Every structure is written in C-alpha cells, then in structure tokens.
Coordinates of C-alpha atoms in Angstrom, one line a residue:
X1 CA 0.0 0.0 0.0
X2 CA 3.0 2.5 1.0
X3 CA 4.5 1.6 -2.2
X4 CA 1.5 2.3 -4.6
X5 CA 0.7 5.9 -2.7
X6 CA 4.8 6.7 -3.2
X7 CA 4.4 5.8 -6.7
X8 CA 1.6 7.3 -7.7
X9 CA 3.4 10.8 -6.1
X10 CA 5.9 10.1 -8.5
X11 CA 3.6 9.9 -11.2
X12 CA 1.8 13.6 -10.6
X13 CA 5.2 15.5 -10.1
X14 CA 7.5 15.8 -13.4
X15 CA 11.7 16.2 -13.1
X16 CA 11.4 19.7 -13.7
X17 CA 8.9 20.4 -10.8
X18 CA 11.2 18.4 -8.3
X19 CA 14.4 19.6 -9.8
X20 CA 13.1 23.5 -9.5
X21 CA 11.2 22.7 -6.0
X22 CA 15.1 22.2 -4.5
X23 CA 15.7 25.6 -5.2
X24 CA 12.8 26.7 -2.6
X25 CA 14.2 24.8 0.1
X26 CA 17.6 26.4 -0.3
X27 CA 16.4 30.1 -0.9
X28 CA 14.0 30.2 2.5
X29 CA 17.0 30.2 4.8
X30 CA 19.7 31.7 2.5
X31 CA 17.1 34.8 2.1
X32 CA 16.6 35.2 5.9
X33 CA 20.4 34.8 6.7
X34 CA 21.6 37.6 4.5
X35 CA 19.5 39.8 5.6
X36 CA 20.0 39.5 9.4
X37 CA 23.3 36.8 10.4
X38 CA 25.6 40.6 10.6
X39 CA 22.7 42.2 12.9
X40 CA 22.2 39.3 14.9
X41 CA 25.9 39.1 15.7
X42 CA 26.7 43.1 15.6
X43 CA 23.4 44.4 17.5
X44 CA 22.3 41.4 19.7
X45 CA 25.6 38.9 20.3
X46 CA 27.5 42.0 20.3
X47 CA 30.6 40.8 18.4
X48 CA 33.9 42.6 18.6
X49 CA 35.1 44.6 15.8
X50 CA 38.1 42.5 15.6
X51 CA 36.5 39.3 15.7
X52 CA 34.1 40.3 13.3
X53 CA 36.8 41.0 10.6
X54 CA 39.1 37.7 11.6
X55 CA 36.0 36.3 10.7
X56 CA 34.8 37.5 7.9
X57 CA 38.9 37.2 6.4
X58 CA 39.0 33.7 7.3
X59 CA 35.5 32.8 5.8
X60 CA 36.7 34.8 2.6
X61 CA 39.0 32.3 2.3
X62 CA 37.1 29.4 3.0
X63 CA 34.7 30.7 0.7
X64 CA 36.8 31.1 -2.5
X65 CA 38.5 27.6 -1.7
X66 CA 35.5 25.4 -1.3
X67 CA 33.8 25.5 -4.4
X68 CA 36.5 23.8 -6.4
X69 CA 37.3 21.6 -3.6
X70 CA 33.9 20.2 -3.4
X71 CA 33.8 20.0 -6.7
X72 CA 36.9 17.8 -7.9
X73 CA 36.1 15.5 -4.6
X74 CA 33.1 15.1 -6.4
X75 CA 33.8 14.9 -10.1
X76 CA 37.5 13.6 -10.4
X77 CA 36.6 9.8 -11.5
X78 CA 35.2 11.5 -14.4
X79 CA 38.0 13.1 -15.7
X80 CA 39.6 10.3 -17.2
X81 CA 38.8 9.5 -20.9
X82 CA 35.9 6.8 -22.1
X83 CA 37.1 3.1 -21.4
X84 CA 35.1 0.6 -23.2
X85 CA 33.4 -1.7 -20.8
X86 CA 33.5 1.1 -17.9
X87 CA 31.0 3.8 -18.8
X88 CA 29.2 5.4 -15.8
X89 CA 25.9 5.8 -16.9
X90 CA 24.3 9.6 -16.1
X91 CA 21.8 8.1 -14.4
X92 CA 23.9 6.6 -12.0
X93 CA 25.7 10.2 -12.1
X94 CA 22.0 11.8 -11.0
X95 CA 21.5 9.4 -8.6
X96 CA 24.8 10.1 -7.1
X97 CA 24.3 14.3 -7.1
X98 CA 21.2 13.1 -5.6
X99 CA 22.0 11.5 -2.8
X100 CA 24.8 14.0 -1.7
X101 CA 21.8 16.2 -1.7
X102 CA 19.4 13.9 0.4
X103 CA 22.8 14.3 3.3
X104 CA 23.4 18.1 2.8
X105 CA 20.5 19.5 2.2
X106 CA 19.2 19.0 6.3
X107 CA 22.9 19.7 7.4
X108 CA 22.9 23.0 5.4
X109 CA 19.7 23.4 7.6
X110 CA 20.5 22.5 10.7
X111 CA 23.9 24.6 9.7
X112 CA 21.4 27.6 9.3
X113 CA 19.9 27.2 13.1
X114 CA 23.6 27.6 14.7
X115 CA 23.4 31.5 14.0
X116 CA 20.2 32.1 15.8
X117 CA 21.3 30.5 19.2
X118 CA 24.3 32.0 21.6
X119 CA 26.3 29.0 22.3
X120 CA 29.7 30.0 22.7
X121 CA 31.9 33.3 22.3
X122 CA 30.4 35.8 19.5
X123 CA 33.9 35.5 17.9
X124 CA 34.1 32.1 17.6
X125 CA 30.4 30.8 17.1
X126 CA 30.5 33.7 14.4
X127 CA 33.4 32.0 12.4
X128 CA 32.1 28.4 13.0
X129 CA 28.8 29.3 12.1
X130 CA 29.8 31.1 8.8
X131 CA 32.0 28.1 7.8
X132 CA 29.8 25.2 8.7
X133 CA 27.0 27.3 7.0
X134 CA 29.0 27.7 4.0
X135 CA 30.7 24.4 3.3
X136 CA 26.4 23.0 3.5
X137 CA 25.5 25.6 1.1
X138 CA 28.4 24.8 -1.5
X139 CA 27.5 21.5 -1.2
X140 CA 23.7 22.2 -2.1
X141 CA 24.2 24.5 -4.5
X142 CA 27.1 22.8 -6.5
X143 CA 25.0 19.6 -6.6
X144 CA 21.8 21.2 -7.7
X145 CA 23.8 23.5 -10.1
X146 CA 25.4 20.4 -11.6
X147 CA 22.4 18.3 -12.2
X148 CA 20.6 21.4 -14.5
X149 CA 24.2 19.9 -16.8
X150 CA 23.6 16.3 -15.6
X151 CA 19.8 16.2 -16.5
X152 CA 19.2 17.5 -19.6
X153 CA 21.5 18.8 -22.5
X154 CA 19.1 20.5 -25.0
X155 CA 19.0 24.4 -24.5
X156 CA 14.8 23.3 -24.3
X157 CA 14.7 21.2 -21.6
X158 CA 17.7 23.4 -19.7
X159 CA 15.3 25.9 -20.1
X160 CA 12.6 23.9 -18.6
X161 CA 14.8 23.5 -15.9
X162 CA 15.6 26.6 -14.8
X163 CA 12.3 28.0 -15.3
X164 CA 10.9 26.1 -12.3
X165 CA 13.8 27.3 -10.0
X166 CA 13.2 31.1 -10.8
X167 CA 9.3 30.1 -9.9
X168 CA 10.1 28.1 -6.9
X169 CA 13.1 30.9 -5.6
X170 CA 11.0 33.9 -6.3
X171 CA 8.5 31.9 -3.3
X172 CA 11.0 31.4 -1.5
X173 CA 11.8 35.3 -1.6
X174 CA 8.5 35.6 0.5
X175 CA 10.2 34.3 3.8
X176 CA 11.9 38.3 3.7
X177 CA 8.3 39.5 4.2
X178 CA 7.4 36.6 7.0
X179 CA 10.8 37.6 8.8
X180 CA 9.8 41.6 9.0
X181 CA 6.3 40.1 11.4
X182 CA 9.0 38.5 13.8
X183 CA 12.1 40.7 13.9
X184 CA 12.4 42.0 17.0
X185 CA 16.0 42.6 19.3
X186 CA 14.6 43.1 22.3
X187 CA 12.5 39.8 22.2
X188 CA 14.6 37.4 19.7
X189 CA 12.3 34.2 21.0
X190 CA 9.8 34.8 18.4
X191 CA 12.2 35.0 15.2
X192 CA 14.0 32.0 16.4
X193 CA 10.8 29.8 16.2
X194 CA 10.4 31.7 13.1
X195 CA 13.8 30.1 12.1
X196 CA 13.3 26.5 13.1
X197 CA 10.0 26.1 11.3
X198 CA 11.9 27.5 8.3
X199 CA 14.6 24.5 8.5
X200 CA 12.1 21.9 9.7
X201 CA 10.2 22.6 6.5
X202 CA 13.6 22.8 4.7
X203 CA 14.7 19.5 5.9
X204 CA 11.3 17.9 5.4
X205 CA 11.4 19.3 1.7
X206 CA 14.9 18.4 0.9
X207 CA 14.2 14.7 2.1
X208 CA 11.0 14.0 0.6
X209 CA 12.0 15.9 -2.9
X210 CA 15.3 13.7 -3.0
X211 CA 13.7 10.4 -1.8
X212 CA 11.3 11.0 -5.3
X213 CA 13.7 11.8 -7.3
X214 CA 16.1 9.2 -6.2
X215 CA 12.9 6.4 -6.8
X216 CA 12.9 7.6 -10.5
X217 CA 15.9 7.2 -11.4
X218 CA 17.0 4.2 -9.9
X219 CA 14.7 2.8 -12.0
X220 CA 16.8 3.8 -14.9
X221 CA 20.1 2.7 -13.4
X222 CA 19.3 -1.2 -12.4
X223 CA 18.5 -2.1 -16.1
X224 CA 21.5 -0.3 -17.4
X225 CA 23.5 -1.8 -14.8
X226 CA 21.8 -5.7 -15.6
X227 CA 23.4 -5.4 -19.6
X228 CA 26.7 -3.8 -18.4
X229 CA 27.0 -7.0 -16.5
X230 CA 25.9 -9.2 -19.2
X231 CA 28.4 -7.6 -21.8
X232 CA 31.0 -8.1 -19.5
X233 CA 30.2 -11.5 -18.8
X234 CA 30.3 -12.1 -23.0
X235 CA 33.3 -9.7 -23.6
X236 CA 31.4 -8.0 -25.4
X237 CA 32.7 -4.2 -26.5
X238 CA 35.9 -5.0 -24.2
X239 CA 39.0 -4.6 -26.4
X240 CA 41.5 -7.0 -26.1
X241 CA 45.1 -5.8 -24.6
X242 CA 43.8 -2.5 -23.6
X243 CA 45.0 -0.5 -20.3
X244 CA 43.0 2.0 -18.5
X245 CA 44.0 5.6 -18.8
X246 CA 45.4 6.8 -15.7
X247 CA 42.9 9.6 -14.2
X248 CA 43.4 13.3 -14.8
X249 CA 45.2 15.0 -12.4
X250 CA 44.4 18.5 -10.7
X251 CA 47.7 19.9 -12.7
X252 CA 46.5 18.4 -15.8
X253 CA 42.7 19.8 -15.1
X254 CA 43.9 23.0 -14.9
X255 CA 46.0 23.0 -17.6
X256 CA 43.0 22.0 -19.9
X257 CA 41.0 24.5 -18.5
X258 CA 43.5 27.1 -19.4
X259 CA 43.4 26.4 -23.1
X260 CA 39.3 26.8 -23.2
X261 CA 39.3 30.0 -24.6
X262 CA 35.3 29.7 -23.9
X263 CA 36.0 29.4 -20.4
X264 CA 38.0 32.1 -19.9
X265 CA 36.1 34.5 -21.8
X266 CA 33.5 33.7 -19.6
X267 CA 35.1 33.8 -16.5
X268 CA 36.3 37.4 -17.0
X269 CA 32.9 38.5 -17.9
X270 CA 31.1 36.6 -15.1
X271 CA 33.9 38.2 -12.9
X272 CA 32.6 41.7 -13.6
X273 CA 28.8 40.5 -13.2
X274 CA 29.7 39.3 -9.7
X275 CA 31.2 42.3 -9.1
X276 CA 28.4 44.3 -10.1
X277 CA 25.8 42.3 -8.5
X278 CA 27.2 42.8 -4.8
X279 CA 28.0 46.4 -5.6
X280 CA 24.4 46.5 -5.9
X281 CA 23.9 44.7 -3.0
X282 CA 26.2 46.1 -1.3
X283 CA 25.3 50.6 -2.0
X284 CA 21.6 49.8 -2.5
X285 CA 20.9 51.2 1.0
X286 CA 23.6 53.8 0.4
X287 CA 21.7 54.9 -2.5
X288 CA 18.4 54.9 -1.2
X289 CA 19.3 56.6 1.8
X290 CA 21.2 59.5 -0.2
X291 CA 20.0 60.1 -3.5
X292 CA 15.8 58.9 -2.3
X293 CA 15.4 59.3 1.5
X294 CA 14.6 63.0 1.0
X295 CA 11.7 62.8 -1.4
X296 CA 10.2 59.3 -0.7
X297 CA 8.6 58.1 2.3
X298 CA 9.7 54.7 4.2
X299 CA 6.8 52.5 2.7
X300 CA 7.9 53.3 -0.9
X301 CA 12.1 52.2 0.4
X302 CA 10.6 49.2 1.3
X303 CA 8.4 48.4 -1.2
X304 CA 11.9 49.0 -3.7
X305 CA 13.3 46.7 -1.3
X306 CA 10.9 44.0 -1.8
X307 CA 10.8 44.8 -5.6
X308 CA 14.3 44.3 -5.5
X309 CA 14.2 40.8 -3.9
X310 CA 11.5 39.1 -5.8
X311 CA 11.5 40.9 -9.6
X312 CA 14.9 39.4 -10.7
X313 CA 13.2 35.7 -9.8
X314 CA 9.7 37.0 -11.3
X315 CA 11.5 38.8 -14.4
X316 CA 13.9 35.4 -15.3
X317 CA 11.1 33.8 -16.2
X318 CA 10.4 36.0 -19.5
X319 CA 14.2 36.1 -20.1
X320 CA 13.5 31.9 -20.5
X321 CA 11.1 32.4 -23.1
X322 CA 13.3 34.9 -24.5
X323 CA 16.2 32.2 -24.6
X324 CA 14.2 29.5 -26.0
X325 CA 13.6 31.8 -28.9
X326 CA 16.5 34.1 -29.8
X327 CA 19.1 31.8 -27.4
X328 CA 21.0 32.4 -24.1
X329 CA 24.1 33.9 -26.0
X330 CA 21.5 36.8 -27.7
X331 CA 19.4 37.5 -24.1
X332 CA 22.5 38.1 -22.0
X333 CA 24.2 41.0 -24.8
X334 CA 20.5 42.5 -24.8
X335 CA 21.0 42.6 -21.2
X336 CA 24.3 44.2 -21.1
X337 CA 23.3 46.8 -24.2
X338 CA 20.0 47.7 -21.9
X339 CA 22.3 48.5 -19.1
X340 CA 25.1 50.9 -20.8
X341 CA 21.6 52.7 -22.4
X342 CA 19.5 53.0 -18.8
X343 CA 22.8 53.9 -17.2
X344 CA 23.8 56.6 -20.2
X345 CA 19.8 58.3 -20.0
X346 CA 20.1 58.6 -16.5
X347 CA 23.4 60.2 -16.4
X348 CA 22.1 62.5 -18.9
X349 CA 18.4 62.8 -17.5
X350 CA 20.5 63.9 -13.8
X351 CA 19.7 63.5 -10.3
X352 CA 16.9 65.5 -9.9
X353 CA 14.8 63.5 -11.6
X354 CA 13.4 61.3 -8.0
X355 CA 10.9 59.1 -10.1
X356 CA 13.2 58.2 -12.9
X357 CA 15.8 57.5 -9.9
X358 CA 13.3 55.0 -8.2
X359 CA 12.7 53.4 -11.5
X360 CA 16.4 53.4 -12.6
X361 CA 17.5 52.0 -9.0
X362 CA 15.3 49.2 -9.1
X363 CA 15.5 48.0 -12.8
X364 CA 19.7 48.5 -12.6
X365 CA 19.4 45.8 -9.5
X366 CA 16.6 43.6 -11.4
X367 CA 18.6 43.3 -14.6
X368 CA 22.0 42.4 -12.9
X369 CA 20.3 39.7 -10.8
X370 CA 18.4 38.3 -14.0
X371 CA 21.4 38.3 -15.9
X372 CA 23.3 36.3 -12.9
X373 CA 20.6 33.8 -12.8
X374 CA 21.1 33.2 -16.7
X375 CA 24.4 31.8 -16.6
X376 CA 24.0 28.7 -15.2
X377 CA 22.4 28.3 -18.7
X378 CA 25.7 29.2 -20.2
X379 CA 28.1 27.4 -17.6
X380 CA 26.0 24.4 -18.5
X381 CA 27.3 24.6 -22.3
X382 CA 30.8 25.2 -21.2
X383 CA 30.7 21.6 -19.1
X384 CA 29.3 20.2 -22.9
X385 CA 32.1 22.0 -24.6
X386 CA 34.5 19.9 -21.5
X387 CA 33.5 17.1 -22.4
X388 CA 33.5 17.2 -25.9
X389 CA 36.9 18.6 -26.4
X390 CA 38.7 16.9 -23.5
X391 CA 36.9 13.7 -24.4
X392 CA 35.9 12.8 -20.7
X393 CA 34.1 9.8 -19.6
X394 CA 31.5 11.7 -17.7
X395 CA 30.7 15.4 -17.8
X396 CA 32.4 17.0 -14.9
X397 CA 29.7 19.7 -14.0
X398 CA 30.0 20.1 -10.6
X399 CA 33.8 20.9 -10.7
X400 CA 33.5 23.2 -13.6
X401 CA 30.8 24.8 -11.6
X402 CA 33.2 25.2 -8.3
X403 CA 36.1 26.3 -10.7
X404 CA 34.0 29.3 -12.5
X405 CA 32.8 30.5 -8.5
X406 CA 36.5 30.3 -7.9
X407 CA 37.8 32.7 -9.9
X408 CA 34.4 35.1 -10.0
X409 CA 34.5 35.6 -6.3
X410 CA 37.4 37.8 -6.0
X411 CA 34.3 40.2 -7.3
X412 CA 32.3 40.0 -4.2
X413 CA 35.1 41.3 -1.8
X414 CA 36.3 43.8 -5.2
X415 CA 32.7 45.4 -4.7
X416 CA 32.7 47.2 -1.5
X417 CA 36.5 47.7 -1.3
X418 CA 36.5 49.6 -4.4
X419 CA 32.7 50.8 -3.9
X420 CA 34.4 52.5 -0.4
X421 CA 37.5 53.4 -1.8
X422 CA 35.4 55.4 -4.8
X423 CA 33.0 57.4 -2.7
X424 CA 35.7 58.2 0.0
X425 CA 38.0 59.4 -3.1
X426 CA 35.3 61.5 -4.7
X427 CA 33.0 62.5 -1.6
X428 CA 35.4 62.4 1.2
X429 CA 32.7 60.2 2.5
X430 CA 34.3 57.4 5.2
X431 CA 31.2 54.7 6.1
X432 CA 33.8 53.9 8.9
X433 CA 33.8 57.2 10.6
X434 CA 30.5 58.9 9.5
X435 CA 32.5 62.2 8.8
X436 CA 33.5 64.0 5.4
X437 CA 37.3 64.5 5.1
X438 CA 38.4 68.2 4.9
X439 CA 39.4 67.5 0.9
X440 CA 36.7 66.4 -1.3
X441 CA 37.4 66.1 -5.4
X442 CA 33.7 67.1 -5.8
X443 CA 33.7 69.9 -3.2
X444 CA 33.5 72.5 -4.7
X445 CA 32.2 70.9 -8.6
X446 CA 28.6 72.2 -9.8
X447 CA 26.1 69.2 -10.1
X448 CA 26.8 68.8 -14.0
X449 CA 23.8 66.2 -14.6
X450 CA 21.6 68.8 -13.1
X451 CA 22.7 72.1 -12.9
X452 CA 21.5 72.8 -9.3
X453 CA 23.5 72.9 -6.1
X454 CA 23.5 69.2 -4.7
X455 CA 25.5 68.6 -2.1
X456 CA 28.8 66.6 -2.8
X457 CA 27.9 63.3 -1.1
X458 CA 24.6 63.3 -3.2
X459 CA 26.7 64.1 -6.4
X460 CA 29.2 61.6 -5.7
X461 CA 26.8 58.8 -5.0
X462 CA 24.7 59.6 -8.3
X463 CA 27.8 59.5 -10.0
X464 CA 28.5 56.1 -8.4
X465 CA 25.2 55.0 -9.2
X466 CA 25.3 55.2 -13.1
X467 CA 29.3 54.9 -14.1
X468 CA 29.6 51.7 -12.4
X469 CA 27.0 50.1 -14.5
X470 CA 28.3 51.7 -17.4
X471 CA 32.0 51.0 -16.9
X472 CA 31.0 47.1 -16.3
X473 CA 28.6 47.0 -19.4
X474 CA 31.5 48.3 -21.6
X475 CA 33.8 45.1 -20.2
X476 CA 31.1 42.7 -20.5
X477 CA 30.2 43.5 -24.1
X478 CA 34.0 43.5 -24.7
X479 CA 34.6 39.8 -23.2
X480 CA 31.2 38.7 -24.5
X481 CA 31.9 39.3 -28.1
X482 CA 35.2 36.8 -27.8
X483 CA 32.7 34.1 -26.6
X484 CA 31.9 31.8 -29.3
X485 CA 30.0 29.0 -27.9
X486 CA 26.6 29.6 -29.4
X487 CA 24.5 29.0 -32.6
X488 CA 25.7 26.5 -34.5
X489 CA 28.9 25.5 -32.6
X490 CA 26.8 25.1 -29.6
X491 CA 24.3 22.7 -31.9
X492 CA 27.1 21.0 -32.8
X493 CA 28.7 20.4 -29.8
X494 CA 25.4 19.4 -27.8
X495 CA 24.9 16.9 -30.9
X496 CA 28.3 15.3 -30.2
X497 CA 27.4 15.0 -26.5
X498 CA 24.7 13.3 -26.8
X499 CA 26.2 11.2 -29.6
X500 CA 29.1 9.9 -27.3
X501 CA 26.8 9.3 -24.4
X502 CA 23.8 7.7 -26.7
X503 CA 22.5 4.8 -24.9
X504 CA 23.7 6.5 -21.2
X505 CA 21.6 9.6 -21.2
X506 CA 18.6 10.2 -19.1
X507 CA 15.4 10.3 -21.2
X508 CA 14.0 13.6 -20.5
X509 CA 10.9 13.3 -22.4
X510 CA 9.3 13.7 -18.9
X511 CA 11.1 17.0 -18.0

C-alpha cells in the first residue's frame, strides 16, 4: 500500500517540478540569513570589531577555496577519458548528485539554526557558524547547479529547468516578508521559532523531494546496470590488450582549462557580473538613503526593497522564453546593451529627476540579478564543450561549476573595497567614521547632470550610481563578443554529446 501511494506521487510530479522545488528549500534560509546573520551578531551577540573582521577574512577564504574543492572530490573519477566496458551511466551520475543532496540539504539546515542560538563566544560561534553554513551551502548548490548539466543537454529542456527554480526561488523570496512580522531585538524568542519552522520545513522538503527523485531514477540505473553486466560476462565491446588511462590530475585539469578559450572568456565577464551584482547589494541602502530618503517616504524604500528581492526571480522567467527563442548567448548582450543605455539616460536625464531614480535604481538591481541567474544556462554549455573537447568519460559539472565560482568571487570582496575606496576618493565620505574629510574632489564641482547645487555626497553617490553600471557593461560586451560558444557551434557540440553518451543519457521526455 505505502509503495503504490509513493508511486503514484511520482507519477503527478514531473523532473522539472522536483528539480526546480530544490531551489525553494535552499532560498527560504539563505534569504533570511543575508538579511539578518551581521545584525544578529553586531546588535544582539554583540561581536567585537576584531572578531568580526578575523572572521569575515578567514570565511573569505574558505569561501573562494570550497567550491573547487567540493567540486573535484566530487567529479575527479570523471575526468579520465571513455574506457570501453566502464561507462558510468548519467543516471547513476543523477543518482549520485542526488544523494549527496538527500545528506546536505538537512545539514545545510541545521547549519542555518547555529546563528540564531548563543552557544559559545560571538567571535568564535560567528566563524564556525559562517563556515559550517557555508561548506552546507556549496555542497547544495554545486550539486543542484550540476544536475541542470547532468539532467538534460538541450538548450529546451535546460530551459525547462531553470524556469521552475526562478518560480520556486522567487517563493521562497517571501520568507523576507514573513521575517519583517518576527524581527524583534529586544524579544529574539519569536524569530528563532520563526527560524526553526523554516529548517524543519527545509529539511522535510529536501528529504521528501530527493527520496522522489532518487525512486525515479533508480529505476533507470538497475536495467543499465543488468546489460553492463551481461556484456561483461560475453566480452562484449571489451577490447583485447587494452589499459586503462590513468585519471586526470588537478595539474592536468587546470592545464585543460586554461586552453578553453570559452571558459576564460566567460570567467572574465562573469567576474565583472559578480562584481556588479554585490556592488548593488552592497550601496543599495547607500543609494536609497542619499539620493531617495529626502523625497520618498519609508513605505515606498521598502516596497523597492521588496521589488528588489522578488522581480529578478519574477523577471527570469520572460528572459527563458526569450532564450528559448532568440538563445541564451542573444538574451545576456540585450542585457548588457540595456544596461550601458538606462545607465547613459540617466546620467544624462540627472539626479533631480526622483521618479526616474526610483525606477532606474530598481530596474539596474533587477537586470544584474536576471542576468546572474542566466548563466548557469551558459556554464552548463561550457561543461558540454569539456566534455567534448577533452573527451571525458562523464561530464564533470559540478567541478567546472566550483572552478567558474572560484575565480568570480574575487568580485564579491572587489565590490565594496573599491565601492568605499570610490565614494571616499570623490566624496570624502568614510562609512567607517561617519565624517566628510576636509578634501573632497567634488567639493566644490557644480552638479553637472543637473545644474543645481547638490550637495557633494549626493553628487558623488549619483555618479556612483550610473558609471559603475556603465564602466561594467563596456567590459562585458568586450569579453562577451570573444565568446563563441553559441549558434551552430553550440548545436554541434550538444549533438556530439549526446552522440558519445547515446545509450547513457537520461530520457527527459518527462522534463
């Protein structure tokens, strides 16, 4: 009886639905720790200033080195090229991803309870916490990232794919608006129920979702595994006096990766996206406060707020129709030319105008997050190219997932040391010490873009506000033209794919 009611569960949710629903699960508790882990520890645990930055150095480097790490612990039996006889099937390959999520997706939980309960010394439960939390969350997101690759290889059903996250992550935005009912410093009991129903419906979800989509495919991977065994018993499609290639080394990875000119084309434009993405994050309160505070009343700051958080999730889902038509390649340099054009009309429209400002704030974080959400689209090409070119056994998505976060991260610590460094320079602003320095660049310079007085630190932030964007859109376009993985290359190299793993892949009719 347990066994019909599990199956016929299967049977009314499709790949996609489950594949996208992971997403939710993951986005309700990384949502809720952005926004509050540095107030909780600043305001209520009351870290040390010290501690705080030994801690946030240390997880900066923990947080650069995981992702690759993670990644060739979980990808480097695939490296090595096709042996005859020793295929791993991608079903088997899903399964695995699978169950690696099925552990880590509770831990990653449970990981995200630690910050919400004193239990030791601010400075040290504030470094455990952040690591433990982190290493969960690579693990999640490197698996989940890695199946979209694993799954599917048409742009089509990739599509599909990524479709249902944006729907499933732009619910999961809602747990911002939940938090707002039970944040609260002076009584913290509330929000920390808050928190644990959050993970105990995280964990429920993570194991339920896995256990389904672990049932389907293992349905896949017995039969394939039956005729393996059967070929091997006849020798059949075994070669004679044949020795297995020794694996690829890191050294050798690395070297291959440096020669795919795709790859590093990417890499320096996605480095520049990061960058821009957590400037955003990072000034968004800056900008409001400065350039909107004056003419706009809380309600409508918090409502851009909101905007903010749920309209890049919301507004993905038109870029996928968009990349099902025209392709991925086309969507992301619209993107980047709509960004260099807002960003040029509102430098020349000036920073008087307050409703073009509100509109031109909000769209400029919007587009950069939908544009960030894209290229796990485009990194899941670049593992077809890997395979393809380097002839591997089994595409090694997750570790060319971990290596592109490796060398894009640099951006989020580039974003508010030169976002600082910028509006001290041209403002003599200092966050640190709340006080203009005696020498400002833009002391004594007219407000150009709209020919009244503004004062300096107004200037200098609306100056901020729309060179940024343009300076990044000019690199992007640059870096993007180079890129040459799309039309019929990209055709051609999913066709060979899925001609050298025909009779392995995953039949995603049901996607």
């Amino acid at each position: 009886m347990k066994l019909r009611i599990w199956g016929s569960w299967q049977g009314v949710f499709s790949t996609a639905l489950l594949y996208g629903s992971l997403a939710l699960f993951t986005s309700i508790l990384h949502n809720v720790f952005l926004l509050y882990y540095v107030e909780t520890f600043v305001s209520i645990y009351k870290i040390d200033k010290i501690s705080f930055w030994v801690g946030e150095t240390i997880f900066l480097i923990w947080n650069s080195l995981n992702d690759p790490l993670f990644g060739w612990l979980s990808d480097r039996t695939f490296l090595s090229s096709p042996q005859t006889g020793s295929q791993i099937t991608s079903p088997e390959v899903v399964l695995k991803r699978l169950q690696a999520l099925s552990r880590n997706g509770p831990l990653f939980a449970l990981s995200f309870l630690a910050f919400w309960v004193a239990w030791t010394r601010p400075g040290l439960q504030f470094l455990v916490c952040l690591c433990l939390y982190d290493g969960f969350l690579t693990m999640v997101d490197l698996h989940h990232s890695a199946l979209l690759a694993d799954l599917a290889v048409s742009a089509t059903d990739r599509t599909r794919l990524n479709f249902h996250c944006s729907v499933f992550s732009a619910l999961g935005s809602f747990s911002v608006f939940l938090s707002y009912c039970f944040w609260d410093k002076e009584n913290f009991f509330s929000f920390r129920l808050f928190c644990v129903a959050l993970a105990a419906f995280s964990i429920l979800g993570f194991f339920i979702v896995s256990r389904l989509l672990q049932s389907h495919f293992q349905k896949e991977v017995h039969p394939k595994q039956d005729e393996a065994l059967m070929l091997k018993e006849l020798s059949v499609g075994q070669a004679p006096h044949t020795h297995p290639e020794k694996p690829v080394t890191i050294g050798q990875y690395l070297k291959q990766l440096s020669k795919h000119r795709n790859f590093l084309w990417f890499v320096s434009m996605n480095l520049v996206q990061v960058f821009h993405c957590h400037f955003n994050n990072n000034f968004f309160p800056l900008f409001l406060e400065h350039l909107l505070s004056d003419n706009i009343s809380a309600s409508t700051g918090s409502i851009l707020l909101g905007i903010s958080y749920i309209a890049p999730h919301l507004n993905n889902l038109y870029f996928l129709t968009l990349c099902q038509r025209y392709g991925v390649y086309q969507v992301i340099r619209w993107l980047f030319m709509l960004k260099l054009g807002l960003s040029v009309a509102m430098l020349l429209a000036g920073a008087d105008h307050i409703y073009l400002l509100c509109i031109f704030i909000a769209s400029n974080r919007v587009f950069t997050e939908g544009t960030c959400k894209l290229l796990k689209l485009v990194i899941s090409d670049l593992v077809d190219e890997d395979f393809v070119v380097n002839r591997r056994q089994q595409a090694a998505s997750a570790l060319l997932f971990g290596m592109v976060a490796l060398l894009t991260k640099p951006g989020q610590t580039f974003a508010p040391l030169i976002g600082t460094w910028l509006l001290c320079v041209y403002t003599g602003y200092d966050i640190f010490e709340r006080e203009p320095a005696k020498d400002s660049s833009l002391a004594s310079v007219p407000d150009i873009a709209s020919g009244s007085g503004t004062q300096p630190l107004r200037l200098g932030c609306f100056y901020m506000l729309v060179f940024v964007p343009i300076t990044c859109a000019l690199l992007q376009l640059a870096a993007w033209s180079r890129f040459t993985l799309h039309g019929r290359k990209l055709q051609g190299i999913k066709a060979l794919r899925q001609g050298a793993q025909h009779g392995h892949l995953i039949d995603v009719k049901a996607i």
